[in-house]
């Protein structure tokens, strides 16, 4: 079965703290993609990163970094020096091909991050 | 800027009164998706179009229909909204339906059913 688990329902930090959002996935596929999306209070899901199953290199983009470890089936997201604007719900998602032209995202339940000033 | 636009942002309808939500895109993407997202839950895929080919999720109620008259526009029709259909409806697009392609989301339409 395909599944994404985000065990942290809510996290609250104070501005400038570092915070890590956990994501654990399950899949039997050998080829798959993982994504992180941000959903601020306005509602729109904003694409943050895509990682394929063959690329385990960590990625850094400004204050954001991602750690992908196939051995533990995890794709964790760290925000360094958090800011109030980082307050949002963050979704981790797994994408698989269902054959032919069909692609589906399997979302985790999301982590609500609240950054206090 | 290329983008995904949803109108209206907020929609109030009465129980049983048909409602249509619209989505347009300037990204020229092949695929358009409709998701339903209830409070504190993950988005749930209702259906998607690959060009003109319609793909319905097995558990999407018959009450939900969709139309895609051209590449740029896609509509979600709810024939007889119930109280349980109150939710955020998100439209998304992707360049192709290959599983490597990220989806780009619109701002959503929040539907209230009275």
PDB file of N, CA and C in Angstrom, chain A residues 31-33 35 37 39 41-47 50 91 95-97 100-105 107-110, chain B residues 9 33 35 37 40-43 45 48 50 55 57 88 90 94 96-107:
ATOM      1  N   UNK A  31      10.533   3.130  -8.278  1.00  0.00           N
ATOM      2  CA  UNK A  31      10.625   4.490  -8.813  1.00  0.00           C
ATOM      3  C   UNK A  31       9.420   5.289  -8.337  1.00  0.00           C
ATOM      4  N   UNK A  32       9.689   6.366  -7.700  1.00  0.00           N
ATOM      5  CA  UNK A  32       8.602   7.206  -7.195  1.00  0.00           C
ATOM      6  C   UNK A  32       9.174   8.599  -6.955  1.00  0.00           C
ATOM      7  N   UNK A  33       8.269   9.545  -6.697  1.00  0.00           N
ATOM      8  CA  UNK A  33       8.677  10.920  -6.418  1.00  0.00           C
ATOM      9  C   UNK A  33       8.046  11.379  -5.110  1.00  0.00           C
ATOM     10  N   UNK A  35       7.270  14.910  -2.664  1.00  0.00           N
ATOM     11  CA  UNK A  35       7.053  16.341  -2.768  1.00  0.00           C
ATOM     12  C   UNK A  35       6.773  16.930  -1.389  1.00  0.00           C
ATOM     13  N   UNK A  37       4.664  20.447  -0.060  1.00  0.00           N
ATOM     14  CA  UNK A  37       3.853  21.600  -0.394  1.00  0.00           C
ATOM     15  C   UNK A  37       3.586  22.399   0.869  1.00  0.00           C
ATOM     16  N   UNK A  39       0.903  25.182   2.581  1.00  0.00           N
ATOM     17  CA  UNK A  39      -0.430  25.756   2.448  1.00  0.00           C
ATOM     18  C   UNK A  39      -0.603  26.848   3.509  1.00  0.00           C
ATOM     19  N   UNK A  41      -2.413  30.280   5.255  1.00  0.00           N
ATOM     20  CA  UNK A  41      -3.835  30.506   5.579  1.00  0.00           C
ATOM     21  C   UNK A  41      -4.678  30.900   4.372  1.00  0.00           C
ATOM     22  N   UNK A  42      -4.074  31.471   3.359  1.00  0.00           N
ATOM     23  CA  UNK A  42      -4.834  31.871   2.170  1.00  0.00           C
ATOM     24  C   UNK A  42      -5.390  30.661   1.415  1.00  0.00           C
ATOM     25  N   UNK A  43      -4.819  29.493   1.630  1.00  0.00           N
ATOM     26  CA  UNK A  43      -5.418  28.275   1.078  1.00  0.00           C
ATOM     27  C   UNK A  43      -4.680  27.637  -0.085  1.00  0.00           C
ATOM     28  N   UNK A  44      -3.903  28.400  -0.817  1.00  0.00           N
ATOM     29  CA  UNK A  44      -3.252  27.852  -2.001  1.00  0.00           C
ATOM     30  C   UNK A  44      -2.093  26.943  -1.606  1.00  0.00           C
ATOM     31  N   UNK A  45      -1.997  25.787  -2.218  1.00  0.00           N
ATOM     32  CA  UNK A  45      -0.852  24.906  -1.985  1.00  0.00           C
ATOM     33  C   UNK A  45       0.298  25.364  -2.865  1.00  0.00           C
ATOM     34  N   UNK A  46       1.434  25.597  -2.245  1.00  0.00           N
ATOM     35  CA  UNK A  46       2.607  26.081  -2.956  1.00  0.00           C
ATOM     36  C   UNK A  46       3.630  24.964  -3.020  1.00  0.00           C
ATOM     37  N   UNK A  47       4.054  24.641  -4.227  1.00  0.00           N
ATOM     38  CA  UNK A  47       5.054  23.605  -4.437  1.00  0.00           C
ATOM     39  C   UNK A  47       6.399  24.076  -3.897  1.00  0.00           C
ATOM     40  N   UNK A  50      10.599  18.715  -5.240  1.00  0.00           N
ATOM     41  CA  UNK A  50      10.363  17.374  -5.758  1.00  0.00           C
ATOM     42  C   UNK A  50      11.671  16.604  -5.647  1.00  0.00           C
ATOM     43  N   UNK A  91       2.483  19.907   3.722  1.00  0.00           N
ATOM     44  CA  UNK A  91       2.106  18.564   3.304  1.00  0.00           C
ATOM     45  C   UNK A  91       3.267  17.895   2.599  1.00  0.00           C
ATOM     46  N   UNK A  95       4.171  10.466  -5.096  1.00  0.00           N
ATOM     47  CA  UNK A  95       3.557  10.356  -6.409  1.00  0.00           C
ATOM     48  C   UNK A  95       3.938   9.026  -7.023  1.00  0.00           C
ATOM     49  N   UNK A  96       2.959   8.376  -7.585  1.00  0.00           N
ATOM     50  CA  UNK A  96       3.259   7.145  -8.286  1.00  0.00           C
ATOM     51  C   UNK A  96       2.488   7.089  -9.578  1.00  0.00           C
ATOM     52  N   UNK A  97       2.981   6.288 -10.462  1.00  0.00           N
ATOM     53  CA  UNK A  97       2.312   6.112 -11.740  1.00  0.00           C
ATOM     54  C   UNK A  97       1.414   4.885 -11.642  1.00  0.00           C
ATOM     55  N   UNK A 100      -0.059   3.668 -17.556  1.00  0.00           N
ATOM     56  CA  UNK A 100      -0.529   4.549 -18.619  1.00  0.00           C
ATOM     57  C   UNK A 100      -0.195   5.989 -18.300  1.00  0.00           C
ATOM     58  N   UNK A 101      -1.181   6.832 -18.393  1.00  0.00           N
ATOM     59  CA  UNK A 101      -0.930   8.261 -18.252  1.00  0.00           C
ATOM     60  C   UNK A 101      -1.392   8.809 -16.912  1.00  0.00           C
ATOM     61  N   UNK A 102      -1.684   7.948 -15.965  1.00  0.00           N
ATOM     62  CA  UNK A 102      -2.280   8.427 -14.724  1.00  0.00           C
ATOM     63  C   UNK A 102      -1.238   8.666 -13.652  1.00  0.00           C
ATOM     64  N   UNK A 103      -1.339   9.799 -13.031  1.00  0.00           N
ATOM     65  CA  UNK A 103      -0.446  10.172 -11.947  1.00  0.00           C
ATOM     66  C   UNK A 103      -1.298  10.648 -10.787  1.00  0.00           C
ATOM     67  N   UNK A 104      -0.966  10.221  -9.586  1.00  0.00           N
ATOM     68  CA  UNK A 104      -1.738  10.666  -8.423  1.00  0.00           C
ATOM     69  C   UNK A 104      -0.799  11.046  -7.298  1.00  0.00           C
ATOM     70  N   UNK A 105      -1.188  12.057  -6.556  1.00  0.00           N
ATOM     71  CA  UNK A 105      -0.461  12.442  -5.358  1.00  0.00           C
ATOM     72  C   UNK A 105      -1.148  11.835  -4.145  1.00  0.00           C
ATOM     73  N   UNK A 107      -1.206  12.331  -0.302  1.00  0.00           N
ATOM     74  CA  UNK A 107      -0.781  13.317   0.671  1.00  0.00           C
ATOM     75  C   UNK A 107      -0.737  12.722   2.073  1.00  0.00           C
ATOM     76  N   UNK A 108       0.187  13.233   2.859  1.00  0.00           N
ATOM     77  CA  UNK A 108       0.115  13.021   4.291  1.00  0.00           C
ATOM     78  C   UNK A 108      -0.967  13.912   4.871  1.00  0.00           C
ATOM     79  N   UNK A 109      -1.183  13.807   6.165  1.00  0.00           N
ATOM     80  CA  UNK A 109      -2.260  14.575   6.804  1.00  0.00           C
ATOM     81  C   UNK A 109      -1.849  16.013   7.114  1.00  0.00           C
ATOM     82  N   UNK A 110      -0.587  16.344   6.897  1.00  0.00           N
ATOM     83  CA  UNK A 110      -0.147  17.718   7.076  1.00  0.00           C
ATOM     84  C   UNK A 110       0.335  18.013   8.492  1.00  0.00           C
TER      85      UNK A 110
ATOM     86  N   UNK B   9     -13.709  32.883  -5.122  1.00  0.00           N
ATOM     87  CA  UNK B   9     -12.910  32.423  -3.991  1.00  0.00           C
ATOM     88  C   UNK B   9     -13.803  31.901  -2.870  1.00  0.00           C
ATOM     89  N   UNK B  33      -6.714  19.003 -12.441  1.00  0.00           N
ATOM     90  CA  UNK B  33      -7.220  18.171 -11.342  1.00  0.00           C
ATOM     91  C   UNK B  33      -8.206  18.982 -10.494  1.00  0.00           C
ATOM     92  N   UNK B  35      -9.594  18.793  -6.498  1.00  0.00           N
ATOM     93  CA  UNK B  35      -9.461  18.203  -5.179  1.00  0.00           C
ATOM     94  C   UNK B  35     -10.528  18.795  -4.263  1.00  0.00           C
ATOM     95  N   UNK B  37     -10.958  19.498  -0.178  1.00  0.00           N
ATOM     96  CA  UNK B  37     -10.205  19.508   1.076  1.00  0.00           C
ATOM     97  C   UNK B  37     -11.119  19.982   2.198  1.00  0.00           C
ATOM     98  N   UNK B  40      -8.824  20.686   8.181  1.00  0.00           N
ATOM     99  CA  UNK B  40      -7.769  19.920   8.857  1.00  0.00           C
ATOM    100  C   UNK B  40      -7.499  18.557   8.213  1.00  0.00           C
ATOM    101  N   UNK B  41      -7.822  18.432   6.944  1.00  0.00           N
ATOM    102  CA  UNK B  41      -7.553  17.178   6.231  1.00  0.00           C
ATOM    103  C   UNK B  41      -6.682  17.441   5.012  1.00  0.00           C
ATOM    104  N   UNK B  42      -6.132  16.389   4.481  1.00  0.00           N
ATOM    105  CA  UNK B  42      -5.365  16.494   3.248  1.00  0.00           C
ATOM    106  C   UNK B  42      -6.310  16.636   2.056  1.00  0.00           C
ATOM    107  N   UNK B  43      -5.854  17.212   0.974  1.00  0.00           N
ATOM    108  CA  UNK B  43      -6.675  17.261  -0.243  1.00  0.00           C
ATOM    109  C   UNK B  43      -6.998  15.853  -0.736  1.00  0.00           C
ATOM    110  N   UNK B  45      -8.369  13.787  -4.049  1.00  0.00           N
ATOM    111  CA  UNK B  45      -8.582  13.906  -5.499  1.00  0.00           C
ATOM    112  C   UNK B  45      -9.982  13.424  -5.875  1.00  0.00           C
ATOM    113  N   UNK B  48      -9.627  14.004 -12.650  1.00  0.00           N
ATOM    114  CA  UNK B  48      -8.703  14.823 -13.414  1.00  0.00           C
ATOM    115  C   UNK B  48      -8.907  14.597 -14.909  1.00  0.00           C
ATOM    116  N   UNK B  50      -6.792  14.494 -18.539  1.00  0.00           N
ATOM    117  CA  UNK B  50      -5.572  14.544 -19.334  1.00  0.00           C
ATOM    118  C   UNK B  50      -6.020  14.948 -20.726  1.00  0.00           C
ATOM    119  N   UNK B  55     -10.874  11.303 -16.033  1.00  0.00           N
ATOM    120  CA  UNK B  55     -10.567  10.194 -15.130  1.00  0.00           C
ATOM    121  C   UNK B  55     -11.211  10.457 -13.788  1.00  0.00           C
ATOM    122  N   UNK B  57     -12.213   9.385  -9.905  1.00  0.00           N
ATOM    123  CA  UNK B  57     -11.802   8.512  -8.809  1.00  0.00           C
ATOM    124  C   UNK B  57     -12.983   7.616  -8.437  1.00  0.00           C
ATOM    125  N   UNK B  88     -13.170  23.217   0.977  1.00  0.00           N
ATOM    126  CA  UNK B  88     -12.350  23.974   0.033  1.00  0.00           C
ATOM    127  C   UNK B  88     -12.166  23.099  -1.194  1.00  0.00           C
ATOM    128  N   UNK B  90      -9.995  22.688  -4.572  1.00  0.00           N
ATOM    129  CA  UNK B  90      -8.740  23.119  -5.155  1.00  0.00           C
ATOM    130  C   UNK B  90      -8.603  22.577  -6.571  1.00  0.00           C
ATOM    131  N   UNK B  94      -0.861  20.148 -14.107  1.00  0.00           N
ATOM    132  CA  UNK B  94       0.520  19.684 -14.276  1.00  0.00           C
ATOM    133  C   UNK B  94       0.817  19.574 -15.756  1.00  0.00           C
ATOM    134  N   UNK B  96       2.243  17.339 -17.573  1.00  0.00           N
ATOM    135  CA  UNK B  96       1.824  16.089 -18.168  1.00  0.00           C
ATOM    136  C   UNK B  96       1.478  15.183 -17.016  1.00  0.00           C
ATOM    137  N   UNK B  97       0.977  14.045 -17.282  1.00  0.00           N
ATOM    138  CA  UNK B  97       0.527  13.224 -16.161  1.00  0.00           C
ATOM    139  C   UNK B  97       1.598  12.255 -15.696  1.00  0.00           C
ATOM    140  N   UNK B  98       2.786  12.370 -16.225  1.00  0.00           N
ATOM    141  CA  UNK B  98       3.876  11.564 -15.709  1.00  0.00           C
ATOM    142  C   UNK B  98       4.085  11.866 -14.235  1.00  0.00           C
ATOM    143  N   UNK B  99       4.476  10.889 -13.468  1.00  0.00           N
ATOM    144  CA  UNK B  99       4.495  11.058 -12.023  1.00  0.00           C
ATOM    145  C   UNK B  99       5.651  11.884 -11.514  1.00  0.00           C
ATOM    146  N   UNK B 100       6.483  12.340 -12.405  1.00  0.00           N
ATOM    147  CA  UNK B 100       7.558  13.201 -11.948  1.00  0.00           C
ATOM    148  C   UNK B 100       7.153  14.671 -11.914  1.00  0.00           C
ATOM    149  N   UNK B 101       6.010  14.979 -12.535  1.00  0.00           N
ATOM    150  CA  UNK B 101       5.673  16.388 -12.670  1.00  0.00           C
ATOM    151  C   UNK B 101       4.916  16.913 -11.473  1.00  0.00           C
ATOM    152  N   UNK B 102       5.395  18.052 -10.960  1.00  0.00           N
ATOM    153  CA  UNK B 102       4.705  18.654  -9.830  1.00  0.00           C
ATOM    154  C   UNK B 102       3.382  19.254 -10.289  1.00  0.00           C
ATOM    155  N   UNK B 103       2.480  19.371  -9.357  1.00  0.00           N
ATOM    156  CA  UNK B 103       1.190  19.984  -9.625  1.00  0.00           C
ATOM    157  C   UNK B 103       1.198  21.415  -9.081  1.00  0.00           C
ATOM    158  N   UNK B 104       0.572  22.294  -9.837  1.00  0.00           N
ATOM    159  CA  UNK B 104       0.463  23.699  -9.438  1.00  0.00           C
ATOM    160  C   UNK B 104      -0.991  23.969  -9.076  1.00  0.00           C
ATOM    161  N   UNK B 105      -1.176  24.518  -7.901  1.00  0.00           N
ATOM    162  CA  UNK B 105      -2.523  24.695  -7.361  1.00  0.00           C
ATOM    163  C   UNK B 105      -3.007  26.133  -7.462  1.00  0.00           C
ATOM    164  N   UNK B 106      -4.317  26.258  -7.636  1.00  0.00           N
ATOM    165  CA  UNK B 106      -4.960  27.551  -7.529  1.00  0.00           C
ATOM    166  C   UNK B 106      -5.234  27.879  -6.068  1.00  0.00           C
ATOM    167  N   UNK B 107      -5.808  29.057  -5.811  1.00  0.00           N
ATOM    168  CA  UNK B 107      -6.034  29.505  -4.433  1.00  0.00           C
ATOM    169  C   UNK B 107      -7.230  28.831  -3.771  1.00  0.00           C
TER     170      UNK B 107
END
